[in-house]
mmCIF file of C-alpha atoms in Angstrom:
data_model
loop_
_atom_site.group_PDB
_atom_site.id
_atom_site.type_symbol
_atom_site.label_atom_id
_atom_site.label_comp_id
_atom_site.label_asym_id
_atom_site.label_seq_id
_atom_site.Cartn_x
_atom_site.Cartn_y
_atom_site.Cartn_z
ATOM 1 C CA UNK A 1 -7.423 8.597 52.985
ATOM 2 C CA UNK A 2 -9.748 7.995 50.365
ATOM 3 C CA UNK A 3 -7.662 6.218 47.762
ATOM 4 C CA UNK A 4 -9.270 4.534 45.778
ATOM 5 C CA UNK A 5 -8.225 4.817 41.846
ATOM 6 C CA UNK A 6 -5.492 3.738 40.400
ATOM 7 C CA UNK A 7 -4.062 3.347 36.526
ATOM 8 C CA UNK A 8 -2.069 1.399 34.205
ATOM 9 C CA UNK A 9 -0.703 2.168 30.611
ATOM 10 C CA UNK A 10 1.845 0.030 28.471
ATOM 11 C CA UNK A 11 3.387 0.498 25.344
ATOM 12 C CA UNK A 12 4.939 -2.169 22.949
ATOM 13 C CA UNK A 13 5.683 -3.400 19.787
ATOM 14 C CA UNK A 14 4.578 -6.423 18.786
ATOM 15 C CA UNK A 15 7.089 -7.820 16.331
ATOM 16 C CA UNK A 16 5.720 -9.980 13.195
ATOM 17 C CA UNK A 17 2.166 -10.486 13.403
ATOM 18 C CA UNK A 18 0.296 -12.937 10.717
ATOM 19 C CA UNK A 19 -2.753 -11.821 8.494
ATOM 20 C CA UNK A 20 -6.016 -12.666 11.081
ATOM 21 C CA UNK A 21 -3.649 -12.446 14.676
ATOM 22 C CA UNK A 22 -5.964 -11.196 16.998
ATOM 23 C CA UNK A 23 -4.262 -9.334 20.224
ATOM 24 C CA UNK A 24 -6.491 -9.585 23.923
ATOM 25 C CA UNK A 25 -5.815 -8.103 26.923
ATOM 26 C CA UNK A 26 -5.693 -10.145 30.532
ATOM 27 C CA UNK A 27 -6.297 -9.152 33.816
ATOM 28 C CA UNK A 28 -5.338 -11.084 36.833
ATOM 29 C CA UNK A 29 -5.373 -9.883 41.093
ATOM 30 C CA UNK A 30 -2.573 -8.511 42.078
ATOM 31 C CA UNK A 31 -2.929 -7.573 45.352
ATOM 32 C CA UNK A 32 -5.886 -7.957 47.931
ATOM 33 C CA UNK A 33 -9.295 -9.899 46.239
ATOM 34 C CA UNK A 34 -11.942 -7.561 46.101
ATOM 35 C CA UNK A 35 -13.466 -5.748 43.314
ATOM 36 C CA UNK A 36 -12.044 -3.258 41.455
ATOM 37 C CA UNK A 37 -13.740 -1.088 38.493
ATOM 38 C CA UNK A 38 -13.500 0.743 35.401
ATOM 39 C CA UNK A 39 -13.922 4.500 35.923
ATOM 40 C CA UNK A 40 -14.754 5.480 32.421
ATOM 41 C CA UNK A 41 -12.831 2.951 29.992
ATOM 42 C CA UNK A 42 -10.263 1.107 28.849
ATOM 43 C CA UNK A 43 -8.316 1.750 25.962
ATOM 44 C CA UNK A 44 -6.321 0.082 23.506
ATOM 45 C CA UNK A 45 -4.501 1.537 20.678
ATOM 46 C CA UNK A 46 -3.377 -0.631 17.974
ATOM 47 C CA UNK A 47 -1.241 0.819 14.914
ATOM 48 C CA UNK A 48 0.720 -0.610 12.033
ATOM 49 C CA UNK A 49 4.091 0.347 11.761
ATOM 50 C CA UNK A 50 5.209 0.014 8.031
ATOM 51 C CA UNK A 51 8.721 -1.063 7.177
ATOM 52 C CA UNK A 52 9.964 2.182 6.289
ATOM 53 C CA UNK A 53 9.624 3.398 10.078
ATOM 54 C CA UNK A 54 12.942 3.512 11.395
ATOM 55 C CA UNK A 55 12.833 2.124 15.402
ATOM 56 C CA UNK A 56 14.655 0.211 17.238
ATOM 57 C CA UNK A 57 13.300 -2.673 19.776
ATOM 58 C CA UNK A 58 14.951 -4.087 22.610
ATOM 59 C CA UNK A 59 14.185 -6.587 25.819
ATOM 60 C CA UNK A 60 15.892 -6.758 29.457
ATOM 61 C CA UNK A 61 15.948 -8.882 32.584
ATOM 62 C CA UNK A 62 18.681 -7.539 34.058
ATOM 63 C CA UNK A 63 20.899 -4.365 35.017
ATOM 64 C CA UNK A 64 24.254 -4.355 34.619
ATOM 65 C CA UNK A 65 24.851 -5.061 38.454
ATOM 66 C CA UNK A 66 22.712 -7.916 38.052
ATOM 67 C CA UNK A 67 18.940 -8.817 38.822
ATOM 68 C CA UNK A 68 18.060 -6.331 41.469
ATOM 69 C CA UNK A 69 15.744 -3.102 39.987
ATOM 70 C CA UNK A 70 15.800 -1.300 43.450
ATOM 71 C CA UNK A 71 19.500 -0.109 43.108
ATOM 72 C CA UNK A 72 21.596 2.520 41.010
ATOM 73 C CA UNK A 73 22.702 0.716 37.720
ATOM 74 C CA UNK A 74 21.911 0.366 34.050
ATOM 75 C CA UNK A 75 19.299 -1.639 32.059
ATOM 76 C CA UNK A 76 21.002 -3.987 29.432
ATOM 77 C CA UNK A 77 19.519 -4.520 26.614
ATOM 78 C CA UNK A 78 18.994 -7.595 23.849
ATOM 79 C CA UNK A 79 18.233 -6.855 20.262
ATOM 80 C CA UNK A 80 14.743 -7.815 18.912
ATOM 81 C CA UNK A 81 14.476 -5.505 15.459
ATOM 82 C CA UNK A 82 17.247 -2.971 15.346
ATOM 83 C CA UNK A 83 16.830 -0.820 11.906
ATOM 84 C CA UNK A 84 19.831 1.251 10.002
ATOM 85 C CA UNK A 85 19.907 4.653 12.354
ATOM 86 C CA UNK A 86 20.300 2.673 15.749
ATOM 87 C CA UNK A 87 23.890 0.944 16.944
ATOM 88 C CA UNK A 88 23.952 -1.429 19.655
ATOM 89 C CA UNK A 89 25.427 -4.555 20.654
ATOM 90 C CA UNK A 90 23.490 -7.400 22.331
ATOM 91 C CA UNK A 91 23.715 -7.440 26.554
ATOM 92 C CA UNK A 92 24.977 -3.487 26.971
ATOM 93 C CA UNK A 93 23.414 -0.614 28.078
ATOM 94 C CA UNK A 94 23.810 2.182 25.390
ATOM 95 C CA UNK A 95 21.850 2.304 22.263
ATOM 96 C CA UNK A 96 23.206 4.813 20.290
ATOM 97 C CA UNK A 97 21.136 7.445 18.186
ATOM 98 C CA UNK A 98 22.729 7.340 14.701
ATOM 99 C CA UNK A 99 21.078 11.399 13.193
ATOM 100 C CA UNK A 100 20.094 14.105 15.296
ATOM 101 C CA UNK A 101 16.139 14.781 15.627
ATOM 102 C CA UNK A 102 13.084 13.604 17.926
ATOM 103 C CA UNK A 103 11.893 10.331 18.998
ATOM 104 C CA UNK A 104 9.448 8.542 20.674
ATOM 105 C CA UNK A 105 10.439 6.380 23.325
ATOM 106 C CA UNK A 106 8.330 3.865 25.118
ATOM 107 C CA UNK A 107 9.831 1.166 28.085
ATOM 108 C CA UNK A 108 8.235 -0.403 30.184
ATOM 109 C CA UNK A 109 9.218 -2.256 32.935
ATOM 110 C CA UNK A 110 7.278 -5.379 35.501
ATOM 111 C CA UNK A 111 9.309 -5.811 38.614
ATOM 112 C CA UNK A 112 8.622 -8.459 41.769
ATOM 113 C CA UNK A 113 9.685 -8.105 45.349
ATOM 114 C CA UNK A 114 8.617 -9.199 48.532
ATOM 115 C CA UNK A 115 9.756 -5.479 50.710
ATOM 116 C CA UNK A 116 7.304 -3.093 51.973
ATOM 117 C CA UNK A 117 7.244 0.625 50.563
ATOM 118 C CA UNK A 118 9.990 -0.073 48.068
ATOM 119 C CA UNK A 119 9.719 1.998 44.688
ATOM 120 C CA UNK A 120 11.557 1.677 41.261
ATOM 121 C CA UNK A 121 13.057 4.985 39.604
ATOM 122 C CA UNK A 122 14.114 4.124 35.839
ATOM 123 C CA UNK A 123 15.535 7.670 34.145
ATOM 124 C CA UNK A 124 15.936 8.101 30.362
ATOM 125 C CA UNK A 125 19.387 9.438 29.573
ATOM 126 C CA UNK A 126 21.126 11.444 26.368
ATOM 127 C CA UNK A 127 24.942 11.209 27.408
ATOM 128 C CA UNK A 128 24.838 10.516 30.693
ATOM 129 C CA UNK A 129 22.296 13.462 31.219
ATOM 130 C CA UNK A 130 18.825 12.427 32.203
ATOM 131 C CA UNK A 131 15.995 14.018 30.073
ATOM 132 C CA UNK A 132 13.987 16.704 31.997
ATOM 133 C CA UNK A 133 10.468 14.524 33.039
ATOM 134 C CA UNK A 134 11.618 10.841 31.613
ATOM 135 C CA UNK A 135 10.997 9.326 34.634
ATOM 136 C CA UNK A 136 8.882 6.468 35.705
ATOM 137 C CA UNK A 137 8.339 5.828 39.415
ATOM 138 C CA UNK A 138 5.217 4.560 39.630
ATOM 139 C CA UNK A 139 6.943 1.169 40.607
ATOM 140 C CA UNK A 140 5.428 1.306 44.293
ATOM 141 C CA UNK A 141 5.183 -2.393 46.344
ATOM 142 C CA UNK A 142 4.055 -2.631 49.407
ATOM 143 C CA UNK A 143 4.267 -5.766 50.412
ATOM 144 C CA UNK A 144 0.309 -6.037 52.425
ATOM 145 C CA UNK A 145 -1.877 -8.388 51.042
ATOM 146 C CA UNK A 146 0.444 -10.022 49.354
ATOM 147 C CA UNK A 147 0.888 -6.802 46.674
ATOM 148 C CA UNK A 148 4.148 -7.550 45.698
ATOM 149 C CA UNK A 149 4.413 -7.246 41.674
ATOM 150 C CA UNK A 150 4.817 -3.332 40.383
ATOM 151 C CA UNK A 151 5.431 -1.771 36.678
ATOM 152 C CA UNK A 152 6.972 1.327 35.751
ATOM 153 C CA UNK A 153 6.263 3.028 32.392
ATOM 154 C CA UNK A 154 7.196 6.214 30.578
ATOM 155 C CA UNK A 155 6.246 7.219 26.937
ATOM 156 C CA UNK A 156 7.072 10.303 25.165
ATOM 157 C CA UNK A 157 9.158 12.311 23.027
ATOM 158 C CA UNK A 158 13.307 12.641 23.374
ATOM 159 C CA UNK A 159 14.995 15.733 21.418
ATOM 160 C CA UNK A 160 18.635 14.829 20.225
ATOM 161 C CA UNK A 161 21.013 18.144 19.464
ATOM 162 C CA UNK A 162 24.220 16.299 17.644
ATOM 163 C CA UNK A 163 24.334 12.867 15.910
ATOM 164 C CA UNK A 164 25.184 9.586 17.702
ATOM 165 C CA UNK A 165 23.356 10.051 21.294
ATOM 166 C CA UNK A 166 23.543 7.489 23.886
ATOM 167 C CA UNK A 167 20.658 6.578 25.299
ATOM 168 C CA UNK A 168 21.023 4.627 28.918
ATOM 169 C CA UNK A 169 17.562 3.927 31.205
ATOM 170 C CA UNK A 170 19.106 3.840 34.743
ATOM 171 C CA UNK A 171 17.851 2.611 37.592
ATOM 172 C CA UNK A 172 17.517 3.414 41.356
ATOM 173 C CA UNK A 173 16.182 3.050 44.483
ATOM 174 C CA UNK A 174 13.339 5.626 45.679
ATOM 175 C CA UNK A 175 11.770 3.818 48.765
ATOM 176 C CA UNK A 176 12.982 0.959 51.060
ATOM 177 C CA UNK A 177 16.074 -1.275 50.148
ATOM 178 C CA UNK A 178 15.597 -4.383 48.856
ATOM 179 C CA UNK A 179 15.492 -6.850 45.743
ATOM 180 C CA UNK A 180 13.219 -5.925 43.364
ATOM 181 C CA UNK A 181 13.427 -7.930 40.193
ATOM 182 C CA UNK A 182 12.224 -8.397 36.986
ATOM 183 C CA UNK A 183 9.422 -11.588 37.429
ATOM 184 C CA UNK A 184 10.807 -14.741 36.181
ATOM 185 C CA UNK A 185 9.219 -15.483 32.523
ATOM 186 C CA UNK A 186 8.595 -11.676 31.822
ATOM 187 C CA UNK A 187 10.657 -9.110 30.448
ATOM 188 C CA UNK A 188 11.037 -5.169 30.051
ATOM 189 C CA UNK A 189 11.348 -3.465 26.808
ATOM 190 C CA UNK A 190 11.971 -0.485 24.555
ATOM 191 C CA UNK A 191 10.547 0.708 21.892
ATOM 192 C CA UNK A 192 12.435 3.661 20.551
ATOM 193 C CA UNK A 193 11.028 5.525 16.684
ATOM 194 C CA UNK A 194 12.951 8.333 15.206
ATOM 195 C CA UNK A 195 10.203 10.886 13.851
ATOM 196 C CA UNK A 196 13.221 12.437 11.808
ATOM 197 C CA UNK A 197 11.773 16.602 11.029
ATOM 198 C CA UNK A 198 8.630 18.707 13.538
ATOM 199 C CA UNK A 199 6.014 18.141 11.245
ATOM 200 C CA UNK A 200 2.924 17.269 12.996
ATOM 201 C CA UNK A 201 4.169 17.446 16.800
ATOM 202 C CA UNK A 202 3.458 19.069 19.792
ATOM 203 C CA UNK A 203 5.835 18.897 23.074
ATOM 204 C CA UNK A 204 5.466 21.171 25.858
ATOM 205 C CA UNK A 205 6.076 21.464 29.752
ATOM 206 C CA UNK A 206 4.910 22.839 32.795
ATOM 207 C CA UNK A 207 5.789 23.072 36.563
ATOM 208 C CA UNK A 208 3.037 25.386 37.335
ATOM 209 C CA UNK A 209 -1.245 25.234 37.004
ATOM 210 C CA UNK A 210 -3.130 27.554 35.349
ATOM 211 C CA UNK A 211 -3.063 30.545 38.002
ATOM 212 C CA UNK A 212 0.565 30.048 38.936
ATOM 213 C CA UNK A 213 -0.679 27.342 41.641
ATOM 214 C CA UNK A 214 2.171 24.323 42.550
ATOM 215 C CA UNK A 215 -0.140 22.080 44.272
ATOM 216 C CA UNK A 216 -0.744 19.488 41.414
ATOM 217 C CA UNK A 217 -3.020 17.520 44.556
ATOM 218 C CA UNK A 218 -6.007 20.178 44.643
ATOM 219 C CA UNK A 219 -9.509 20.000 45.446
ATOM 220 C CA UNK A 220 -11.166 21.454 42.346
ATOM 221 C CA UNK A 221 -9.759 20.256 38.296
ATOM 222 C CA UNK A 222 -7.369 22.962 37.440
ATOM 223 C CA UNK A 223 -5.400 22.897 33.770
ATOM 224 C CA UNK A 224 -2.098 22.808 33.888
ATOM 225 C CA UNK A 225 -0.200 25.388 32.444
ATOM 226 C CA UNK A 226 2.291 24.259 29.881
ATOM 227 C CA UNK A 227 4.620 27.453 29.620
ATOM 228 C CA UNK A 228 7.613 25.549 27.951
ATOM 229 C CA UNK A 229 7.716 24.363 24.579
ATOM 230 C CA UNK A 230 9.771 21.868 23.277
ATOM 231 C CA UNK A 231 8.361 21.057 19.632
ATOM 232 C CA UNK A 232 5.425 22.906 17.696
ATOM 233 C CA UNK A 233 4.625 22.693 14.722
ATOM 234 C CA UNK A 234 2.734 25.565 13.564
ATOM 235 C CA UNK A 235 0.751 24.872 10.675
ATOM 236 C CA UNK A 236 -0.938 21.815 13.149
ATOM 237 C CA UNK A 237 -1.021 23.423 16.548
ATOM 238 C CA UNK A 238 -1.461 27.099 18.282
ATOM 239 C CA UNK A 239 -0.383 26.931 21.379
ATOM 240 C CA UNK A 240 1.182 30.183 23.478
ATOM 241 C CA UNK A 241 3.740 30.374 26.392
ATOM 242 C CA UNK A 242 1.782 32.505 28.045
ATOM 243 C CA UNK A 243 -2.096 33.786 28.880
ATOM 244 C CA UNK A 244 -3.534 30.874 26.958
ATOM 245 C CA UNK A 245 -0.852 28.251 28.081
ATOM 246 C CA UNK A 246 -2.816 25.700 29.312
ATOM 247 C CA UNK A 247 -4.406 24.650 25.080
ATOM 248 C CA UNK A 248 -3.651 23.080 23.173
ATOM 249 C CA UNK A 249 -5.269 23.902 19.398
ATOM 250 C CA UNK A 250 -5.197 21.745 16.705
ATOM 251 C CA UNK A 251 -5.686 23.843 13.812
ATOM 252 C CA UNK A 252 -6.256 20.754 11.012
ATOM 253 C CA UNK A 253 -8.753 17.905 12.012
ATOM 254 C CA UNK A 254 -7.861 14.222 12.080
ATOM 255 C CA UNK A 255 -6.545 11.767 14.919
ATOM 256 C CA UNK A 256 -3.980 13.189 17.412
ATOM 257 C CA UNK A 257 -1.860 10.149 19.839
ATOM 258 C CA UNK A 258 -1.589 12.107 22.851
ATOM 259 C CA UNK A 259 1.583 11.179 25.822
ATOM 260 C CA UNK A 260 1.462 12.103 29.109
ATOM 261 C CA UNK A 261 3.766 11.981 32.220
ATOM 262 C CA UNK A 262 3.755 13.626 34.987
ATOM 263 C CA UNK A 263 6.029 13.671 38.275
ATOM 264 C CA UNK A 264 4.986 14.016 42.212
ATOM 265 C CA UNK A 265 6.702 14.449 45.477
ATOM 266 C CA UNK A 266 4.983 15.418 48.678
ATOM 267 C CA UNK A 267 5.470 14.853 52.387
ATOM 268 C CA UNK A 268 1.953 13.249 52.750
ATOM 269 C CA UNK A 269 0.584 10.257 53.458
ATOM 270 C CA UNK A 270 -1.139 8.083 51.064
ATOM 271 C CA UNK A 271 -1.637 11.344 48.161
ATOM 272 C CA UNK A 272 -3.167 9.953 44.955
ATOM 273 C CA UNK A 273 -3.565 12.873 42.278
ATOM 274 C CA UNK A 274 -5.912 12.311 39.357
ATOM 275 C CA UNK A 275 -4.948 13.979 35.973
ATOM 276 C CA UNK A 276 -7.615 14.306 32.931
ATOM 277 C CA UNK A 277 -7.225 15.250 29.756
ATOM 278 C CA UNK A 278 -10.297 17.358 27.933
ATOM 279 C CA UNK A 279 -11.229 18.422 24.523
ATOM 280 C CA UNK A 280 -13.514 21.737 24.371
ATOM 281 C CA UNK A 281 -14.235 21.461 28.493
ATOM 282 C CA UNK A 282 -15.113 17.719 28.033
ATOM 283 C CA UNK A 283 -13.520 14.690 29.705
ATOM 284 C CA UNK A 284 -12.230 12.121 27.184
ATOM 285 C CA UNK A 285 -14.418 8.901 28.766
ATOM 286 C CA UNK A 286 -10.497 6.538 29.656
ATOM 287 C CA UNK A 287 -8.245 9.273 29.012
ATOM 288 C CA UNK A 288 -6.734 9.489 32.647
ATOM 289 C CA UNK A 289 -3.558 8.739 34.673
ATOM 290 C CA UNK A 290 -4.075 8.149 38.356
ATOM 291 C CA UNK A 291 -0.976 6.034 39.628
ATOM 292 C CA UNK A 292 0.130 8.604 41.751
ATOM 293 C CA UNK A 293 0.026 7.236 44.984
ATOM 294 C CA UNK A 294 2.427 8.646 47.624
ATOM 295 C CA UNK A 295 3.004 6.104 50.993
ATOM 296 C CA UNK A 296 5.707 8.181 52.023
ATOM 297 C CA UNK A 297 6.869 6.000 54.058
ATOM 298 C CA UNK A 298 10.178 4.071 53.750
ATOM 299 C CA UNK A 299 11.959 6.868 51.926
ATOM 300 C CA UNK A 300 9.379 6.335 49.345
ATOM 301 C CA UNK A 301 8.042 9.888 48.310
ATOM 302 C CA UNK A 302 8.303 10.490 44.438
ATOM 303 C CA UNK A 303 5.947 9.038 41.996
ATOM 304 C CA UNK A 304 4.746 9.090 38.399
ATOM 305 C CA UNK A 305 2.184 8.508 35.554
ATOM 306 C CA UNK A 306 1.854 8.244 31.964
ATOM 307 C CA UNK A 307 -0.960 7.565 29.541
ATOM 308 C CA UNK A 308 -0.970 7.228 25.898
ATOM 309 C CA UNK A 309 -4.129 7.638 24.391
ATOM 310 C CA UNK A 310 -5.768 8.334 20.495
ATOM 311 C CA UNK A 311 -7.850 11.453 20.376
ATOM 312 C CA UNK A 312 -9.854 10.717 17.390
ATOM 313 C CA UNK A 313 -11.676 12.321 14.605
ATOM 314 C CA UNK A 314 -10.761 15.770 16.457
ATOM 315 C CA UNK A 315 -12.364 18.605 14.289
ATOM 316 C CA UNK A 316 -10.531 22.146 13.487
ATOM 317 C CA UNK A 317 -9.246 23.891 16.122
ATOM 318 C CA UNK A 318 -10.797 22.163 19.111
ATOM 319 C CA UNK A 319 -8.573 22.798 22.694
ATOM 320 C CA UNK A 320 -7.111 20.021 24.225
ATOM 321 C CA UNK A 321 -6.158 20.270 28.301
ATOM 322 C CA UNK A 322 -5.026 17.896 30.745
ATOM 323 C CA UNK A 323 -6.558 18.872 34.051
ATOM 324 C CA UNK A 324 -5.598 17.561 37.522
ATOM 325 C CA UNK A 325 -7.475 17.009 41.378
ATOM 326 C CA UNK A 326 -6.974 15.526 44.370
ATOM 327 C CA UNK A 327 -8.245 12.011 44.723
ATOM 328 C CA UNK A 328 -7.401 11.510 48.319
ATOM 329 C CA UNK A 329 -5.286 12.536 50.996
ATOM 330 C CA UNK A 330 -5.556 16.638 51.614
ATOM 331 C CA UNK A 331 -2.031 17.873 51.437
ATOM 332 C CA UNK A 332 0.344 19.129 48.810
ATOM 333 C CA UNK A 333 1.720 17.219 45.505
ATOM 334 C CA UNK A 334 4.298 18.985 43.400
ATOM 335 C CA UNK A 335 5.972 18.388 40.578
ATOM 336 C CA UNK A 336 9.440 17.309 40.924
ATOM 337 C CA UNK A 337 10.449 16.629 37.054
ATOM 338 C CA UNK A 338 8.183 18.897 34.924
ATOM 339 C CA UNK A 339 4.990 17.554 33.306
ATOM 340 C CA UNK A 340 5.092 16.982 30.062
ATOM 341 C CA UNK A 341 2.133 17.125 26.815
ATOM 342 C CA UNK A 342 3.097 15.078 23.934
ATOM 343 C CA UNK A 343 0.850 15.487 20.611
ATOM 344 C CA UNK A 344 1.674 13.699 17.001
ATOM 345 C CA UNK A 345 -0.635 14.079 14.399
ATOM 346 C CA UNK A 346 -1.646 10.384 12.724
ATOM 347 C CA UNK A 347 -2.460 10.101 8.859
#
């Protein structure tokens, strides 16, 4: 099928670091032996979270139904940090967002299971209603050549319209039945930050590509058309929902944190798509999401990818786009939950 690319992404709040602490990222084989090299470059973004910022962080190892993530339930959380503005009781599934506004939400959950073609789906919900596009379902387990480990990730912006909105993360079986659990000695995490106003924010969604196409596995790199706009600070960003919806122009020079999510589905076997960020038409090295493998066995026919990347030193009037191109099998893959792009200007 030609499938050779993949990607990984995780966002985590590191609590209580001391002066002169150092952070490293390690890698270890999780499947068959063989050489895997970087496509472009790996990236790590570390930001100091000042005490004045309003955040919640929690950890999880199980759902309300037990250890199995591969079944319909909700994740249970234990508090790590809980600032005023969040309400939660340890061992429960509901995190209450006290104020109306926009929140940056990041959740990451590792898993392991000895089942063929298993896949867990995680979904963020507000007051019991799924948030459009807030799904993590890149946790495919083949159980071939020692491949039993996996993980699910999502990073994005969720906006509430009423006070005391309840945030939950549900689990579901997307592929074959069987047990997939958080590995012993590991834990899942959630990090929520209240962003307050819409200043410095951009958030838009897409269901088509430039020109109106709906195949998110095209033969040539094609821009994603962000025709539904949720948030835009007009003093910082210029974006139109028609005509040039594929491009987001920054009108102020600076650093911008990009969060991107896509969810694909299709009937093809071993399909994978590559999403890449470009600035003024030039691909940004390392800014790629390629975790969209569709095995289409054991009922597994949905997948997703997420990317968090700091775009450094953008100049005024630079244009950001996201393109997608086929990486493996020649067959159609469509988005079934919206593709989303978020940008936050950093001070």
